[in-house]
Coordinates of N, CA, C and O in Angstrom, one line a residue:
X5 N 6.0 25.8 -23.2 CA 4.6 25.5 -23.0 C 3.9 26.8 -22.7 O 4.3 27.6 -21.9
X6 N 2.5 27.0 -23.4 CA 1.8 28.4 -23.4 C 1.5 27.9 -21.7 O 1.3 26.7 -21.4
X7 N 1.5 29.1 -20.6 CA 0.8 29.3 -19.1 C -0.6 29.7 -19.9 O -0.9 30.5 -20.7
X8 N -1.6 28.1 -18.9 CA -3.1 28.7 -19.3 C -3.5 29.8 -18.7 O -4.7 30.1 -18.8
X9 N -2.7 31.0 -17.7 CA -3.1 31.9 -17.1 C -2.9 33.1 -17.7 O -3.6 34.0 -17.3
X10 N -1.9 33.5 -18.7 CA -1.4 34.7 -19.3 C -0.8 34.8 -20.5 O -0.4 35.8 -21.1
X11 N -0.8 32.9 -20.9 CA -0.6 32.6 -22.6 C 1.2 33.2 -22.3 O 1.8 32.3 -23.0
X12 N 2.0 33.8 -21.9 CA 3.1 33.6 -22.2 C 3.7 32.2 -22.4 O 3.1 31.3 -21.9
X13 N 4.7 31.8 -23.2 CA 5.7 30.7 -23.5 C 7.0 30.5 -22.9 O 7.9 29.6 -23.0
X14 N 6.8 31.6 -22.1 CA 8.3 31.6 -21.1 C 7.9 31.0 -19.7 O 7.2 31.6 -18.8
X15 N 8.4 29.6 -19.5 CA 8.3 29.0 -18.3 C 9.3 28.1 -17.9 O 10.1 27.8 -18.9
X16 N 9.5 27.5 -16.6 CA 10.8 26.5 -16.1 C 9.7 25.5 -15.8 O 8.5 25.5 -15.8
X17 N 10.9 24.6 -15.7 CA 10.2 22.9 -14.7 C 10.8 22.9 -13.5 O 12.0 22.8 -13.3
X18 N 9.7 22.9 -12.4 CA 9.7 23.0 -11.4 C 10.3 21.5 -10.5 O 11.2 21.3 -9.6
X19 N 9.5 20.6 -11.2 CA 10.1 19.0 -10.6 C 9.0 18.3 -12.0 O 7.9 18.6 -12.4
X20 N 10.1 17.1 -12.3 CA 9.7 16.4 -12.9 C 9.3 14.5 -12.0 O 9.8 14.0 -11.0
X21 N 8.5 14.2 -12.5 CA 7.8 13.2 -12.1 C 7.5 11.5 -12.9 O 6.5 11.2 -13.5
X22 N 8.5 10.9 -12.8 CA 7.8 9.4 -13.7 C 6.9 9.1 -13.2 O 6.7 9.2 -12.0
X23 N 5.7 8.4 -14.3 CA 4.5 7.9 -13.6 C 4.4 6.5 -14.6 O 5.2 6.0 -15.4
X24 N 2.9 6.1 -14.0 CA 3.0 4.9 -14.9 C 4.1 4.0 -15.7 O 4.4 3.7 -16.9
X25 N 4.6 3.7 -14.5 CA 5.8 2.4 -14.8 C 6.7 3.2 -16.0 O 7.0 2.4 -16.9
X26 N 7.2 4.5 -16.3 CA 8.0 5.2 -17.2 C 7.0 5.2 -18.5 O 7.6 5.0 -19.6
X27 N 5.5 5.4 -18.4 CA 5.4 5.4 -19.8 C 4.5 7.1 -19.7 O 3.8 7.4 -20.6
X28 N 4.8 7.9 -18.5 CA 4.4 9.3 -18.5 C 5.0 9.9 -17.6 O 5.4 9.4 -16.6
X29 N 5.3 11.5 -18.0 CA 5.7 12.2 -17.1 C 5.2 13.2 -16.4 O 4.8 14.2 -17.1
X30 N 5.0 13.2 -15.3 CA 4.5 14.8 -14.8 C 5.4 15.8 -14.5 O 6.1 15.6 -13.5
X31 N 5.6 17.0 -15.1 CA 6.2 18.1 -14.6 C 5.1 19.4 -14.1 O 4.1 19.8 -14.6
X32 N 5.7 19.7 -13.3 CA 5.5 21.3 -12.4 C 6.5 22.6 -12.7 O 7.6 22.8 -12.4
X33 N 5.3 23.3 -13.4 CA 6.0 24.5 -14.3 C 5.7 25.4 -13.8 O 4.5 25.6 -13.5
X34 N 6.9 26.6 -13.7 CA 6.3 28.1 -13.6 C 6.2 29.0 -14.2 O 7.3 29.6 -14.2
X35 N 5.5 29.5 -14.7 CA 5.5 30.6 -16.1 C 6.4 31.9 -15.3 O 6.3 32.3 -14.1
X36 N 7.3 32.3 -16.4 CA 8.6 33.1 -16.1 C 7.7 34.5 -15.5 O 7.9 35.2 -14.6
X37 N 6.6 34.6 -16.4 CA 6.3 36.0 -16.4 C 5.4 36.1 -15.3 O 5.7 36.9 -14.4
X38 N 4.0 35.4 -15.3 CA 3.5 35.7 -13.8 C 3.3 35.1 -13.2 O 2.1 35.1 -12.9
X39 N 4.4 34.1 -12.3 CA 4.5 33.1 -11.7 C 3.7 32.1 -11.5 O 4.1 31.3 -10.6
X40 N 2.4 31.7 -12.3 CA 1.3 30.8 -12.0 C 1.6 29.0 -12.4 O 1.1 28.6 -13.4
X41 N 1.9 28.6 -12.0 CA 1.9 27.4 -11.5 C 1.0 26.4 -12.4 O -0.2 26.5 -12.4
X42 N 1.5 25.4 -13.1 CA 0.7 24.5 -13.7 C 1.2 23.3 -14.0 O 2.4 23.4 -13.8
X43 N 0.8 22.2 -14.4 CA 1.3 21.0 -14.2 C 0.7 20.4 -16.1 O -0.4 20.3 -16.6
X44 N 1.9 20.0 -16.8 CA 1.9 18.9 -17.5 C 2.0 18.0 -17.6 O 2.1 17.4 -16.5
X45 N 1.9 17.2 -18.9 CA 2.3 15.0 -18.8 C 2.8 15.3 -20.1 O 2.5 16.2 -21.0
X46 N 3.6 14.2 -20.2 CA 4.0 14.1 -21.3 C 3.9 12.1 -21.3 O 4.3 11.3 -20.4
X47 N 3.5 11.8 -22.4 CA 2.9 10.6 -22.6 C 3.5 10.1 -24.3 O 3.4 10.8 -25.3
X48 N 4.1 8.8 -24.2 CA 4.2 8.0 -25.8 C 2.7 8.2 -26.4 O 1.6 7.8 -25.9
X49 N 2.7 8.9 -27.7 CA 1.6 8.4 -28.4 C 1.8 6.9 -29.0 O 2.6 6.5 -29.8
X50 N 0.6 6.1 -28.4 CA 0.6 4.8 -29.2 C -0.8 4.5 -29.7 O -1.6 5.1 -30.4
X51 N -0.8 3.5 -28.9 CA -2.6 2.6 -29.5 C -3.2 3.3 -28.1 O -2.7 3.2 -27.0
X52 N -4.1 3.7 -28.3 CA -5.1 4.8 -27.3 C -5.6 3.6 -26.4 O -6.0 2.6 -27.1
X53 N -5.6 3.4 -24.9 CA -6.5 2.9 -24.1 C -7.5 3.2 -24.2 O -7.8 4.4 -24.3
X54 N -8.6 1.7 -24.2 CA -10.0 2.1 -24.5 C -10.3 1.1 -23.5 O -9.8 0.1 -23.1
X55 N -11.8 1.9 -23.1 CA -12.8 1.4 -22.1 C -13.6 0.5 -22.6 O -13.9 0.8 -23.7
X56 N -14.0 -0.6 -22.2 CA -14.6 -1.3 -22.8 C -16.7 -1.2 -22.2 O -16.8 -1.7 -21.1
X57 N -17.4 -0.8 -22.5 CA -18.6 -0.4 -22.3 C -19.5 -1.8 -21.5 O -18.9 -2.8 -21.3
X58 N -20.4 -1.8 -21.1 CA -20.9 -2.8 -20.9 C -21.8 -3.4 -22.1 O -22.1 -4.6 -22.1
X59 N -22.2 -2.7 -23.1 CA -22.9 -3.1 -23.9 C -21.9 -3.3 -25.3 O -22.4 -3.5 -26.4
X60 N -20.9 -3.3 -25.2 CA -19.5 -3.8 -25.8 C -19.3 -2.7 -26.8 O -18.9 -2.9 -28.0
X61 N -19.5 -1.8 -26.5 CA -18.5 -0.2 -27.2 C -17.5 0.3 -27.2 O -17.5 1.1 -26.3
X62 N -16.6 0.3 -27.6 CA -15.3 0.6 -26.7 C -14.9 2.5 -26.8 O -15.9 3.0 -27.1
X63 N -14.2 3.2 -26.6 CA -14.2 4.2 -26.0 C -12.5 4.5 -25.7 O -11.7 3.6 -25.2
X64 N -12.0 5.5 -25.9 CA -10.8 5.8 -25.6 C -11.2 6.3 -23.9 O -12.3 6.7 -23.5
X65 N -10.0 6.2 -23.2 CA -10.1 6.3 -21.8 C -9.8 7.6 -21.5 O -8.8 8.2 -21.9
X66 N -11.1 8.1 -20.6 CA -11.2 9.7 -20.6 C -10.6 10.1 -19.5 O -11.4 10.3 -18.6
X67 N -9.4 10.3 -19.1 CA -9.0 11.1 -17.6 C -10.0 12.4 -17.3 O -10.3 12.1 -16.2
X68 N -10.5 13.3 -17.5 CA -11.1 14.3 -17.7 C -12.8 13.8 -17.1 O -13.5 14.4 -16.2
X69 N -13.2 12.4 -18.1 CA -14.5 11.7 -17.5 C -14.7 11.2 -16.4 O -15.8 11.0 -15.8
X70 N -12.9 10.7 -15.9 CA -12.9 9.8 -14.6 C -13.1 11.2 -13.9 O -14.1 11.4 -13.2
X71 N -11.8 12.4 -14.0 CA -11.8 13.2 -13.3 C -13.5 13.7 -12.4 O -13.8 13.7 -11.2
X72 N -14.3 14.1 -13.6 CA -15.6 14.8 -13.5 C -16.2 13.2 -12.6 O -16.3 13.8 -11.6
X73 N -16.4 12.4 -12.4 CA -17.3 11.7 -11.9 C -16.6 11.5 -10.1 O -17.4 11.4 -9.2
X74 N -15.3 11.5 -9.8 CA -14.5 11.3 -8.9 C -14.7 12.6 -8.3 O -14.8 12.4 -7.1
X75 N -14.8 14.0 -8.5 CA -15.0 15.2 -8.4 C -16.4 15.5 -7.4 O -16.8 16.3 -6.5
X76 N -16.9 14.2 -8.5 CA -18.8 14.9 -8.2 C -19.2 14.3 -7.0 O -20.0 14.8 -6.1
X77 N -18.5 12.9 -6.9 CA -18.4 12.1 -5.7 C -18.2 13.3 -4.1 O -19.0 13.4 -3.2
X78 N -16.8 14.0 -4.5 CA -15.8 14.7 -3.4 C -16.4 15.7 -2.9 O -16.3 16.2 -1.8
X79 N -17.5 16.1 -4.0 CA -18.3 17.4 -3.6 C -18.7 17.9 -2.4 O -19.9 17.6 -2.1
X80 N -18.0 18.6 -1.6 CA -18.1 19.6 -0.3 C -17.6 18.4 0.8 O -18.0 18.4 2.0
X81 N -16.6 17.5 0.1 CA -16.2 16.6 0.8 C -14.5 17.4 1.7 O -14.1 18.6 1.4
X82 N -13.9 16.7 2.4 CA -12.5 17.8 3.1 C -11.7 16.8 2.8 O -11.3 15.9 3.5
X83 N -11.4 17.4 1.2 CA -10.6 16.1 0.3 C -9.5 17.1 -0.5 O -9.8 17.4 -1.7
X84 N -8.7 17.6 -0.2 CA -7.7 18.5 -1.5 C -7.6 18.3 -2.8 O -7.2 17.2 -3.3
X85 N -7.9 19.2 -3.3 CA -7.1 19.1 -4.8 C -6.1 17.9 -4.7 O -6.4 16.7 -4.7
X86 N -4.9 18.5 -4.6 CA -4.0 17.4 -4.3 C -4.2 16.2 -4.1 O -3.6 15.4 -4.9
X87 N -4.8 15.6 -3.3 CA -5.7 14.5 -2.9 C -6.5 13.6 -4.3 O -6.5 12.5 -4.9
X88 N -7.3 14.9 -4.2 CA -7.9 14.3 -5.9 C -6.7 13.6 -7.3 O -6.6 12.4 -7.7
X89 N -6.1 14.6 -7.8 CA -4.8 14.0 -8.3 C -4.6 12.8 -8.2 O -4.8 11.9 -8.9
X90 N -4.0 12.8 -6.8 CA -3.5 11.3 -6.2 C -4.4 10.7 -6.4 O -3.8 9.7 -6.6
X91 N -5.7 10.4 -6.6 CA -6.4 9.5 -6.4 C -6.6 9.5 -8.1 O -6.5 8.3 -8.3
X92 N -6.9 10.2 -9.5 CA -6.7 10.0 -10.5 C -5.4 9.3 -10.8 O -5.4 8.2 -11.4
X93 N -4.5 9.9 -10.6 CA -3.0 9.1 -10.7 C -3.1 7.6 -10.5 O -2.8 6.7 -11.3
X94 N -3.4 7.7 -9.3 CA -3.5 6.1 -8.6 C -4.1 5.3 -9.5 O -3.5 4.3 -9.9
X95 N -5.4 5.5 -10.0 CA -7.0 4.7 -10.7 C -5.8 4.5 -12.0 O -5.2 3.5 -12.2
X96 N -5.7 5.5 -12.5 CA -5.2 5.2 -14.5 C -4.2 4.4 -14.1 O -4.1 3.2 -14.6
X97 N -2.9 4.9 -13.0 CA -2.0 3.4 -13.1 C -2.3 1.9 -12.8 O -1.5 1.0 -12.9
X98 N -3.6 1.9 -12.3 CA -4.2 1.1 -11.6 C -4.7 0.1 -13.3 O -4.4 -1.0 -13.7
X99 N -5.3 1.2 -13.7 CA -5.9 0.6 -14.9 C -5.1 0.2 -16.1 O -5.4 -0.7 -16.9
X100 N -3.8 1.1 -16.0 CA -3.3 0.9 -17.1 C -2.9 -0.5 -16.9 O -3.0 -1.3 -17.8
X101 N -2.4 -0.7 -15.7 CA -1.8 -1.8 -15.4 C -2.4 -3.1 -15.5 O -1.9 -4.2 -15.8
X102 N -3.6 -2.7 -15.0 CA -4.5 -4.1 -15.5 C -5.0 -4.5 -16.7 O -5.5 -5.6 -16.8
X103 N -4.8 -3.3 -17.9 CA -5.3 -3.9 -19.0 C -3.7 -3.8 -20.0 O -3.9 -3.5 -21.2
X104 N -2.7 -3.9 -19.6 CA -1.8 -3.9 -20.3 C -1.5 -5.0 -21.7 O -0.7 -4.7 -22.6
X105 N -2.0 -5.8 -21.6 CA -1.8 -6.4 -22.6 C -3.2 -6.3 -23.4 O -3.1 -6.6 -24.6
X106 N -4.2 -6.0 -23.1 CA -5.2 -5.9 -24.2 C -5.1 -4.1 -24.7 O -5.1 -3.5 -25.8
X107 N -4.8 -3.6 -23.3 CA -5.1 -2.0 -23.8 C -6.2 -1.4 -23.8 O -6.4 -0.4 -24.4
X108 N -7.1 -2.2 -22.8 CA -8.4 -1.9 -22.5 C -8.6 -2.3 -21.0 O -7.9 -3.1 -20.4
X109 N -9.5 -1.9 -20.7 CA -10.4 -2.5 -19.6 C -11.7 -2.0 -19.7 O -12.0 -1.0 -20.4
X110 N -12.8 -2.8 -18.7 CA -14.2 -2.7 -19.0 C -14.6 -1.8 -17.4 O -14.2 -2.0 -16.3
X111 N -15.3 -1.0 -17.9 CA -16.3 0.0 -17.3 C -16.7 -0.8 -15.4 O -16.7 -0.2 -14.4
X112 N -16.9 -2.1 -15.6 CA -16.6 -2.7 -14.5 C -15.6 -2.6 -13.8 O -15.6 -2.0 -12.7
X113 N -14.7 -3.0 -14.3 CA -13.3 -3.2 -13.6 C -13.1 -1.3 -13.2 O -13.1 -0.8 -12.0
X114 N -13.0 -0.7 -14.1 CA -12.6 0.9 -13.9 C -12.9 1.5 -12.6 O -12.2 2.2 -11.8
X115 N -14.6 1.0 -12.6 CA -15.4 1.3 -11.6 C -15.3 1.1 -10.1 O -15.6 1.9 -9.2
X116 N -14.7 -0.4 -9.9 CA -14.3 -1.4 -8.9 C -12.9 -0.4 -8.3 O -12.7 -0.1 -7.1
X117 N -12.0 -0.1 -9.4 CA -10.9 0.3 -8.8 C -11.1 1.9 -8.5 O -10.1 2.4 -7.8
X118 N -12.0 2.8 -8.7 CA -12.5 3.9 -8.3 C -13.2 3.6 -6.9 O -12.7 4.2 -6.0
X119 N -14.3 2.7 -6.5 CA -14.5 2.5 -5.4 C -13.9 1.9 -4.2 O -14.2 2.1 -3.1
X120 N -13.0 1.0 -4.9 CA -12.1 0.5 -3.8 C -11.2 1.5 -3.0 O -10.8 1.2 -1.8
X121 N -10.7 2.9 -3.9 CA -9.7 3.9 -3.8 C -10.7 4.8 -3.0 O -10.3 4.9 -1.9
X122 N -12.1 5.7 -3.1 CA -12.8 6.3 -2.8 C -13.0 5.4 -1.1 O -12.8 5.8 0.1
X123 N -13.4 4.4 -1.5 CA -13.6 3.5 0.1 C -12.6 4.0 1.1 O -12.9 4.4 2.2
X124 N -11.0 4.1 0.6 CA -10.1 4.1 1.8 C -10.1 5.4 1.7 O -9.3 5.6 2.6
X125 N -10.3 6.9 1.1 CA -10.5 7.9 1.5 C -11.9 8.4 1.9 O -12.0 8.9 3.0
X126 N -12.7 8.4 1.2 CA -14.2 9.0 2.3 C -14.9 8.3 1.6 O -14.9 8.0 0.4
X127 N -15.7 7.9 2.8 CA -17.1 7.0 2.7 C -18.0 7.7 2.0 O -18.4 7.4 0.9
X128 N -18.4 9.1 2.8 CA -19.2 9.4 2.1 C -19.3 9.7 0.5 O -20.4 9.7 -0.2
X129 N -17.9 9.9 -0.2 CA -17.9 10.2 -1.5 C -18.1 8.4 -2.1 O -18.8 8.1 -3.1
X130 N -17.5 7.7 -1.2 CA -18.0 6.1 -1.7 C -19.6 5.7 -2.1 O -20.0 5.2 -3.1
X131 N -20.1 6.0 -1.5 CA -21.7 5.8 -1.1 C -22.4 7.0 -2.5 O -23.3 6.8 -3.4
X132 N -21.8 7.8 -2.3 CA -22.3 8.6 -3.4 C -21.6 7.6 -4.8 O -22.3 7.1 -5.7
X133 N -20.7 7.7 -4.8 CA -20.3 7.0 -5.9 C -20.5 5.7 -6.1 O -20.4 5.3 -7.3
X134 N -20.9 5.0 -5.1 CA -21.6 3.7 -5.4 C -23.1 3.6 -5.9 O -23.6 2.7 -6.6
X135 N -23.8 4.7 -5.4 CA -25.4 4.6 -5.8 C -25.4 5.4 -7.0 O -26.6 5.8 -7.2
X136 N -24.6 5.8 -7.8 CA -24.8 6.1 -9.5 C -24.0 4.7 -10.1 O -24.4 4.0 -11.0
X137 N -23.0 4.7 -9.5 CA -22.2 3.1 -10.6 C -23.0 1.9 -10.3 O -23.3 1.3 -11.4
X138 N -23.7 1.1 -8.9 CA -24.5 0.3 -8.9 C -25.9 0.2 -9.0 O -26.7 -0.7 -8.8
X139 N -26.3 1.9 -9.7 CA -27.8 1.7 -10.3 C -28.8 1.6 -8.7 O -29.8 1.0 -9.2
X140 N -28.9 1.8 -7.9 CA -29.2 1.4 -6.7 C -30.7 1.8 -7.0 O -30.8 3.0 -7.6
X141 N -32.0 1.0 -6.8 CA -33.1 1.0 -7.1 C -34.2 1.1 -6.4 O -35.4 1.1 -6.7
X142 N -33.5 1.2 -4.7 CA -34.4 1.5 -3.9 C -33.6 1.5 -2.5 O -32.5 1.0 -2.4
X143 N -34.3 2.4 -1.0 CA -33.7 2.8 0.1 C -32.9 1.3 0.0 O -31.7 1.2 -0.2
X144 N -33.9 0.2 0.3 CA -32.7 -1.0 1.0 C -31.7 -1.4 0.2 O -30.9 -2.3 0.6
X145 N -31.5 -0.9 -0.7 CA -29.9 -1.1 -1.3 C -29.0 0.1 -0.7 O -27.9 -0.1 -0.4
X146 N -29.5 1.0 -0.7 CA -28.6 2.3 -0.3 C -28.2 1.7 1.1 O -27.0 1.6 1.5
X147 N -29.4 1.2 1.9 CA -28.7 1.1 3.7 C -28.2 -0.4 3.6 O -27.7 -0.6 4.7
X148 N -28.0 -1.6 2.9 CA -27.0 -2.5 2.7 C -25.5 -1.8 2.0 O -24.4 -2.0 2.4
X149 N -25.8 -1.0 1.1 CA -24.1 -0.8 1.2 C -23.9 0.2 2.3 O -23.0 -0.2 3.0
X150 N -24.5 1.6 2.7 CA -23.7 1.6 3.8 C -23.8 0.7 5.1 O -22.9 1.1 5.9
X151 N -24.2 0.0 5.4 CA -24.0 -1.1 6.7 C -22.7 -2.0 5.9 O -22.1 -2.7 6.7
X152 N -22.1 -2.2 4.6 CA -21.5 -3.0 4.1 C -20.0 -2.2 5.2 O -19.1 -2.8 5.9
X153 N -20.1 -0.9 5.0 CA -18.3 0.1 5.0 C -18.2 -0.3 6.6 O -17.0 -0.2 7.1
X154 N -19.2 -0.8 7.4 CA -18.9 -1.1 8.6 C -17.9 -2.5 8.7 O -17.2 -2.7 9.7
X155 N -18.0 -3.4 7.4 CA -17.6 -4.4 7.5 C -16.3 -4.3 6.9 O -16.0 -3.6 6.0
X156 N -14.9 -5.4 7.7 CA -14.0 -5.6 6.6 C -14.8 -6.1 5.3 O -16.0 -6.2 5.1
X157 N -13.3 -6.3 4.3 CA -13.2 -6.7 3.2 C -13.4 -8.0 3.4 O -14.4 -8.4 2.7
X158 N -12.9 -8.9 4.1 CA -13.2 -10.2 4.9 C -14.6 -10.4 4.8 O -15.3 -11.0 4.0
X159 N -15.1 -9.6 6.0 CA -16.6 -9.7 6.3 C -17.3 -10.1 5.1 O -18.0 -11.2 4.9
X160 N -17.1 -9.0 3.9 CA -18.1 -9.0 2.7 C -17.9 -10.1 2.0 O -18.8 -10.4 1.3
X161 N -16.8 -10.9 2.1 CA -16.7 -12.2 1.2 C -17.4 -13.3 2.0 O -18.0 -14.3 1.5
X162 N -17.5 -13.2 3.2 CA -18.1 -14.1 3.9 C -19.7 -13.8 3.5 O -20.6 -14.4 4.0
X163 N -19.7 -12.9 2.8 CA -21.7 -12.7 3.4 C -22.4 -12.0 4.2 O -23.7 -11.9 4.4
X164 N -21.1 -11.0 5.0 CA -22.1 -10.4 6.1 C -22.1 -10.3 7.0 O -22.5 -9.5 7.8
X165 N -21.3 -11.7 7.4 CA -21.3 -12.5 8.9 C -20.1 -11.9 9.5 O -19.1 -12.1 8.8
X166 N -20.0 -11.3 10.4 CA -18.8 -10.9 11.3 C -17.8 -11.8 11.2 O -18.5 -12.6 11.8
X167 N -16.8 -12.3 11.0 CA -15.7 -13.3 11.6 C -15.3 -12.8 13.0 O -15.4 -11.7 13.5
X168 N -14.8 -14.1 13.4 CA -14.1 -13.8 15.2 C -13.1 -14.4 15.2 O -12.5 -14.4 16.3

């Protein structure tokens, strides 16, 4: 594999990684020549996972698109690299897994499993990423969802209302 840092072809695998239920692999490689560090996948080519749009488009599923929006969320947030990963990792197996038998999922659902994952790591990147995915159209939507993150998951099915 060419190192995107020096284009040599001389590298090892550092540790190999199953993901997604055995249908990808992650390896950690180090280019022989200037030690720089990089990470592949190796993936079955099959029928491409596609997004399903809200206006019924469909869309091959962009790791790269989730990446950039998940990113823009984190911004100047004290979230690691690493961290980020894990949390793309997480979403695609998340998704693959839910649309395994169509091979799709919709922009909804995608979304839902990005915020639910963003929710248990920082609020603040939640709140940011909830007021571009829910379109939010004015201050009192912004201060109902954050008064929401005070609430369990409980609370919100209830309405609002505290349980005791």
């Amino acid at each position: 594999m060419r190192c995107p840092y020096c284009g040599s072809l001389d590298d090892k695998v550092i540790e190999s990684r199953t993901m997604a239920n055995g249908e990808a692999i992650r390896r950690r490689r180090e280019c022989m020549s200037c030690s720089y560090r990089f990470t592949s996948y190796e993936r079955i080519e099959e029928k491409p996972f596609m997004v399903v749009k809200s206006d019924g488009r469909r869309q091959p599923f962009d790791r790269a698109k989730l990446e950039k929006g998940i990113e823009r969320a984190l911004e100047k947030r004290p979230v690691s690299t690493n961290m980020v990963e894990n949390i793309l990792n997480d979403i695609e197996d998340q998704a693959v897994m839910k649309g395994k038998t169509t091979r799709e999922i919709s922009t909804t659902d995608l979304g839902e499993l990005v915020l639910e994952r963003l929710r248990q790591v920082d609020k603040v990147a939640y709140i940011r990423f909830a007021s571009v995915y829910k379109h939010f159209e004015n201050l009192d939507e912004f201060i109902n969802e954050v008064n929401s993150l005070g609430q369990s998951p409980a609370d919100e099915q209830n309405g609002g209302e505290k349980s005791e």
